[in-house]
Every structure is written in structure tokens, then in C-alpha cells.
XYZ file of C-alpha atoms in Angstrom:
369
model
C 67.289 119.465 74.520
C 67.177 123.172 73.921
C 64.052 125.054 72.936
C 63.779 128.028 70.638
C 62.615 130.349 73.398
C 65.676 129.810 75.594
C 66.094 131.109 78.303
C 62.688 130.137 79.685
C 61.982 133.355 81.585
C 58.506 133.607 80.097
C 57.480 130.008 80.843
C 54.814 129.329 83.398
C 55.769 128.055 86.803
C 58.843 128.719 88.959
C 62.314 127.885 87.741
C 64.052 124.970 89.393
C 66.812 125.883 91.800
C 70.389 124.653 91.773
C 69.841 121.862 94.265
C 66.419 120.889 92.894
C 67.560 120.333 89.334
C 70.689 118.416 90.390
C 69.047 116.279 93.072
C 66.438 115.229 90.505
C 69.270 113.574 88.567
C 68.854 115.743 85.526
C 71.101 115.758 82.490
C 74.030 116.957 84.591
C 75.030 113.421 85.572
C 76.517 112.595 82.170
C 77.171 114.389 78.932
C 74.007 114.222 76.802
C 75.972 113.678 73.595
C 78.980 111.562 72.657
C 82.451 113.039 72.502
C 82.447 113.416 68.715
C 79.256 115.480 68.823
C 80.539 117.950 71.415
C 81.437 120.501 68.760
C 80.515 123.931 70.088
C 82.746 126.621 68.646
C 83.801 128.403 71.819
C 85.238 131.290 69.822
C 81.711 132.475 69.018
C 81.476 134.642 72.109
C 81.208 138.182 70.711
C 79.260 139.735 73.547
C 81.287 142.873 74.206
C 78.394 145.345 73.831
C 77.917 148.496 75.851
C 74.556 147.363 77.224
C 75.622 145.556 80.354
C 72.292 143.874 80.953
C 72.128 142.626 77.383
C 75.728 141.415 77.557
C 74.978 139.514 80.788
C 71.881 137.889 79.283
C 73.679 136.868 76.124
C 76.748 135.646 78.008
C 74.540 133.609 80.341
C 72.759 132.040 77.383
C 76.059 131.272 75.635
C 77.590 129.654 78.730
C 74.470 127.550 79.331
C 74.641 126.203 75.789
C 78.418 125.660 75.978
C 78.052 123.609 79.180
C 75.033 121.650 77.870
C 72.898 122.676 80.825
C 69.143 121.948 80.636
C 66.888 124.910 79.945
C 65.238 124.614 83.365
C 68.544 124.998 85.197
C 68.769 128.307 87.077
C 72.357 129.194 86.234
C 71.722 132.884 86.854
C 70.439 132.187 90.368
C 73.471 130.056 91.204
C 75.910 132.708 89.983
C 74.059 135.472 91.803
C 74.067 133.569 95.102
C 77.786 132.815 94.842
C 78.497 136.453 94.057
C 76.495 137.666 97.052
C 77.125 134.953 99.667
C 80.338 133.308 98.514
C 80.862 129.727 97.383
C 81.800 128.053 100.678
C 78.287 126.572 100.937
C 79.010 124.590 97.732
C 81.982 122.737 99.284
C 82.329 119.968 101.825
C 84.211 120.529 105.088
C 87.983 120.884 104.535
C 90.102 117.734 104.689
C 93.528 118.544 106.126
C 96.645 116.457 105.551
C 98.195 114.787 108.564
C 101.100 117.245 108.582
C 98.855 120.232 107.875
C 100.703 121.117 104.672
C 97.717 120.626 102.362
C 93.954 120.936 102.523
C 91.410 119.452 100.124
C 88.237 121.420 99.437
C 85.915 119.123 97.524
C 82.815 120.644 95.923
C 79.458 119.008 96.375
C 78.527 116.607 93.548
C 76.175 119.103 91.912
C 78.838 121.788 91.518
C 81.508 119.226 90.658
C 79.541 118.179 87.574
C 79.373 121.778 86.392
C 83.096 122.282 87.004
C 83.880 119.162 84.984
C 82.005 120.644 82.051
C 83.817 123.924 82.520
C 87.083 121.985 82.431
C 86.129 120.424 79.091
C 85.238 123.848 77.765
C 88.633 125.197 78.820
C 90.444 122.261 77.208
C 88.869 123.107 73.869
C 89.357 126.847 74.157
C 92.952 127.180 75.401
C 96.009 125.665 73.803
C 98.754 124.154 75.940
C 102.272 125.495 75.226
C 104.984 122.987 74.405
C 106.996 123.872 77.514
C 104.139 123.294 80.003
C 103.719 119.825 81.506
C 101.865 118.160 84.335
C 98.203 119.125 84.528
C 97.917 119.562 80.757
C 99.930 116.477 79.760
C 103.534 115.413 79.554
C 105.698 113.460 81.979
C 108.534 114.153 84.381
C 110.946 112.469 81.964
C 109.955 114.923 79.206
C 111.025 117.828 81.424
C 114.317 116.150 82.358
C 115.143 115.480 78.708
C 114.509 119.124 77.798
C 117.176 120.279 80.265
C 119.770 117.516 79.993
C 121.855 119.596 77.552
C 121.765 122.762 79.672
C 125.009 124.101 81.074
C 123.460 125.395 84.302
C 119.916 125.124 85.576
C 117.824 127.091 88.066
C 114.940 125.257 89.761
C 112.162 126.660 91.932
C 108.504 126.137 92.672
C 105.628 128.436 93.570
C 104.754 128.634 97.242
C 101.091 127.784 97.961
C 100.414 127.936 94.234
C 96.669 127.259 94.132
C 95.979 129.558 97.057
C 97.871 132.393 95.373
C 95.584 132.349 92.309
C 92.714 134.683 93.184
C 89.372 135.098 91.472
C 90.557 138.325 89.880
C 93.583 136.539 88.371
C 91.336 133.852 86.910
C 88.967 136.497 85.570
C 91.754 138.372 83.782
C 93.372 135.196 82.447
C 90.128 133.980 80.873
C 89.492 137.169 78.925
C 90.197 137.324 75.213
C 93.643 138.420 74.093
C 93.860 139.935 70.603
C 90.644 138.063 69.721
C 92.608 134.812 69.420
C 91.314 132.860 72.398
C 89.509 133.371 75.664
C 86.065 134.623 76.620
C 84.253 137.893 76.976
C 84.312 139.720 80.298
C 80.837 138.466 81.165
C 81.597 134.779 80.565
C 85.019 135.080 82.228
C 83.386 136.494 85.354
C 80.803 133.701 85.450
C 83.415 130.961 85.133
C 85.620 132.571 87.787
C 82.657 132.671 90.174
C 81.762 129.031 89.553
C 85.305 127.680 89.956
C 86.873 129.649 92.833
C 86.384 129.411 96.588
C 85.261 132.311 98.757
C 85.425 133.574 101.399
C 88.612 132.088 102.842
C 88.550 131.256 106.547
C 91.042 132.682 109.008
C 92.786 129.309 109.282
C 93.371 129.152 105.532
C 94.585 132.748 105.365
C 97.040 132.210 108.220
C 98.351 128.890 106.905
C 98.620 129.569 103.165
C 98.899 133.385 103.005
C 95.924 133.484 100.658
C 93.456 136.251 99.960
C 89.706 136.116 100.249
C 89.353 134.034 97.052
C 91.493 131.231 95.625
C 91.467 128.065 93.521
C 90.370 125.119 95.691
C 92.389 121.929 95.602
C 89.798 119.270 94.904
C 87.788 121.043 92.209
C 88.014 119.400 88.740
C 88.555 122.753 87.036
C 91.352 124.041 89.296
C 94.370 122.429 87.529
C 93.352 123.746 84.117
C 92.545 127.205 85.499
C 95.908 127.218 87.275
C 97.707 126.594 83.977
C 95.681 129.319 82.287
C 96.391 131.782 85.094
C 100.132 131.201 84.629
C 100.097 131.943 80.886
C 101.363 135.486 81.362
C 104.200 134.411 83.661
C 105.090 131.545 81.320
C 105.198 133.915 78.365
C 107.407 136.386 80.225
C 109.906 133.712 81.297
C 109.844 132.240 77.793
C 110.853 135.592 76.318
C 113.579 135.952 78.925
C 114.905 132.484 78.080
C 114.983 133.365 74.375
C 117.060 136.470 75.087
C 119.748 134.464 76.906
C 119.581 131.474 74.500
C 118.145 129.321 77.268
C 115.146 127.088 77.857
C 112.363 127.147 80.434
C 109.858 124.450 81.400
C 107.072 124.197 83.938
C 105.670 121.032 85.462
C 102.569 121.943 87.515
C 104.022 124.582 89.870
C 107.713 123.670 89.359
C 109.898 125.792 87.061
C 113.199 124.826 85.413
C 115.308 127.443 83.642
C 118.462 126.336 81.796
C 121.160 128.391 80.063
C 124.228 127.194 78.095
C 126.663 129.043 80.392
C 128.809 127.076 82.838
C 127.526 129.175 85.765
C 124.059 130.584 86.271
C 124.241 134.369 86.435
C 123.095 135.862 89.780
C 121.704 138.812 87.846
C 119.563 136.507 85.718
C 118.440 134.676 88.833
C 117.263 137.945 90.402
C 115.469 138.897 87.186
C 113.548 135.599 87.191
C 112.556 135.931 90.848
C 111.485 139.522 90.225
C 109.207 138.509 87.351
C 107.627 135.829 89.501
C 106.889 138.323 92.278
C 105.543 140.920 89.836
C 102.974 138.403 88.595
C 101.768 137.846 92.157
C 103.510 134.565 93.018
C 106.264 133.606 95.470
C 109.337 131.633 94.437
C 110.099 128.816 96.843
C 112.945 126.273 97.194
C 115.249 128.041 94.750
C 118.189 125.864 93.680
C 120.951 126.418 91.140
C 123.063 123.642 89.570
C 126.065 124.741 87.531
C 127.854 122.648 84.914
C 129.258 119.456 86.392
C 126.876 119.520 89.360
C 123.932 117.153 89.758
C 120.511 118.710 89.167
C 117.441 117.050 90.653
C 114.491 117.362 88.244
C 111.216 115.750 89.318
C 112.743 112.600 90.762
C 115.550 112.275 88.189
C 119.216 113.112 88.591
C 120.580 115.062 85.615
C 124.350 115.441 85.359
C 126.607 115.720 82.302
C 123.692 115.097 79.888
C 122.911 111.785 81.646
C 119.541 111.073 83.291
C 119.484 108.557 86.126
C 117.079 107.618 88.867
C 117.719 108.487 92.489
C 119.303 106.175 95.018
C 116.073 105.961 96.992
C 114.182 104.882 93.870
C 116.711 102.139 93.112
C 116.455 100.903 96.677
C 112.660 100.659 96.420
C 112.865 98.942 93.041
C 115.328 96.399 94.427
C 112.876 95.585 97.222
C 109.957 95.208 94.798
C 111.967 92.895 92.551
C 112.936 90.732 95.529
C 109.286 90.509 96.603
C 108.162 89.622 93.073
C 110.758 86.884 92.700
C 109.855 85.454 96.110
C 106.164 85.269 95.194
C 106.987 83.561 91.903
C 109.188 80.968 93.619
C 106.452 80.212 96.184
C 103.810 79.994 93.434
C 101.762 82.698 95.162
C 99.693 85.406 93.463
C 102.177 87.872 92.034
C 99.978 90.046 89.768
C 99.941 93.104 92.055
C 103.692 92.934 92.616
C 104.253 92.618 88.866
C 102.143 95.732 88.219
C 104.197 97.715 90.710
C 107.463 96.542 89.164
C 106.286 97.329 85.639
C 105.256 100.815 86.711
C 108.623 101.494 88.309
C 110.496 100.093 85.310
C 108.586 102.439 83.026
C 109.824 105.339 85.154
C 113.419 104.126 85.464
C 116.331 105.447 83.401
C 119.885 104.057 83.154
C 119.478 101.400 85.823
C 122.479 99.401 87.095
C 123.012 96.039 85.447
C 122.129 93.958 88.577
C 118.631 95.464 88.652
C 118.152 94.806 84.953
C 119.278 91.195 85.437
C 116.856 90.736 88.352
C 113.977 92.080 86.257
C 114.869 89.819 83.338
C 115.091 86.837 85.701
C 111.592 87.516 87.036
C 110.136 87.784 83.545
C 111.856 84.535 82.529
C 110.325 82.713 85.509
C 106.865 84.065 84.643
C 107.087 83.047 80.994
C 108.713 79.689 81.727
C 107.120 78.375 84.930
């Protein structure tokens, strides 16, 4: 796939443009090699030389190889155009939610394929901490179990989280730290240009308080880049939790901070909010649950070391079980209803005995028609 004289600047004929190479259904549609052969060592990115032009050329070559792009692909032209004109031309028109609280910015298929490869590169390069869940793995129940033994818990989320992460934040987060992980400045800048949206329209700035650049919701690389951009804040809160003998967890943009004390200290609460603001984010929906009070964690009720589902969830499960049993009794197709019930039962914790009996009765009728 790759030739010895890469990049092909000296080859005859014009280089194919971004849209030409993608519309021709080149090797960007699927990975050219199986998963077990995708073994590029992403730590071999030593281009920190003083010659800026040489560093850019070497970083461009390294990123092209790391993303398995064909040699005829004009990656330099794409990056240059985004840097000069912005990346809004690479995205479809915004799709707003009915209540206006969220907007989806989906990249065009050509850029989406590149961002998917960038996402795979980031998965191999950056390790996920054990207290981070959501985009990088883990379930809501894992977070609830981590904080069931806490005396008091503080919960908050980040307001307009994706829109708060600017291109500069992504660029700094991707750079190498103590030569352990990350990329050079050149490669970090290229990835930040390929995976962020710019310039933001006036409607987006007014609605989400965002700057001129941000992570678009709808890009395949945005969740992973969001986790990477929060590494410094996660590390700071982790150190603060260690000092007070507490525990902190993050699920996507939701934070949970538990301490063994019966009451959560107002001074500690202010320190946490201050650290969040220093890192450029805004704490939103701050709640504190002291010992003996119920704490809502990602759809679960946590109180006195017990984890239970919410009343609304039990009501919905009761309705699904009634529908499933009715379909079984009428000998109608019940497969879809059974899938919904099984999914809800996998989520449920400490259900009341009548719901467990109804579920067992449905399974008995299915196995013994």
C-alpha cells in the first residue's frame, strides 16, 4: 500500500484532492488490514526538532501512516484548508433537538471515515483511568457501586461539555507528557484541526456559550477526545479525593465525589467547583447528599449502601411485564417485548418481589407453552 518514496511529492501528475480520493471509494471505506495486523507503535513520534518545516513534513508522514491513508491522499491540503477556511464545510447542516437543548453536527462521510481512524489511534495511544466511565467503557451500575459506601456524595455535571472543549484544549491534551503518551506538537495540531468544528455560528455561541472552536456532537472522535481533554481535571480531582480519603468518578460529563464524613464540607465543595472553573469548565446541577439521604446516581437510588432502581423505572418495567404476559397469553409475537424486558431486567437492582414473580411467570409460560 505504501511506497518507498512516500510522500509522493515528486510523482508526475496532480495529487488527488480530499473529495476526489474519497468519492472514488478509495481505501478509506474500510480498514485495509484486519484488527490483529493494525500494530503501529504510536509512541514512535519523535518529531520535536527545531526545523519547523521538517517537523511538519515528518509529522504529516507519520500521521498518514498511522491512519492507513493511501499515498495519493492529499492530507496536507485538507489540513491547510481547514486551518485557513475552517471546518464547517466538512459538516452537514445542524440538526437541532425539538426542545433546542442539543444540536448534532454530523461530518460528511469522507471526513467521518478519517475521524473513525483517528478514534482508533487515540484508543491505542491513551489509557483509560479506572475511575472514568461512559465513553471509554463501564456502566452506570459500576459508578453506583463505587460510591455506595460513601458517607456523603457531591454530584454535578459539566454545562455544555462538548462545546466548552476548544481546539486549543484538544491540542494541549494530545501533546506528550513526560514522554509517556501523547503526540508531538505537529501531530497534535493536525488531529485537533481534523476533529474540531470551526467557526461557530452566532446561534451556537448564544445558545451554548461556546468559543469559535469546539468538539462537534456527531463526530466519531469527539467522545474519546472529550475524555482526553478532561485528563488534567480528572487528575486534579483524583489528587483532591486522595487527600480527603474520598473517591471520585466520572461518567461522560457527570462527576461524583464521595467522602467518608457524614456531611459534605462546604469548603471542599467550593474547592471542587473552583478546580472545575480553573480548567475552563462550568459546574452545573450541583447536588449534595449527606449520610442517610438518598443520592441519585445515573438512574439508581443509593442510600445506606443499598442500590435500588427509581420508582419511574419500576413503573415502566411493570407495564412491560404486563404487555409481555398479555402477548404470551394471546399467542401473539412477543419477541420484541421480551427483548425490552430482558434489557430492563439487566439494568434493575433490588426489585420488589411482585416484579420478580411476574418476570418468573412470563419465563415459565415461554418455556412451558
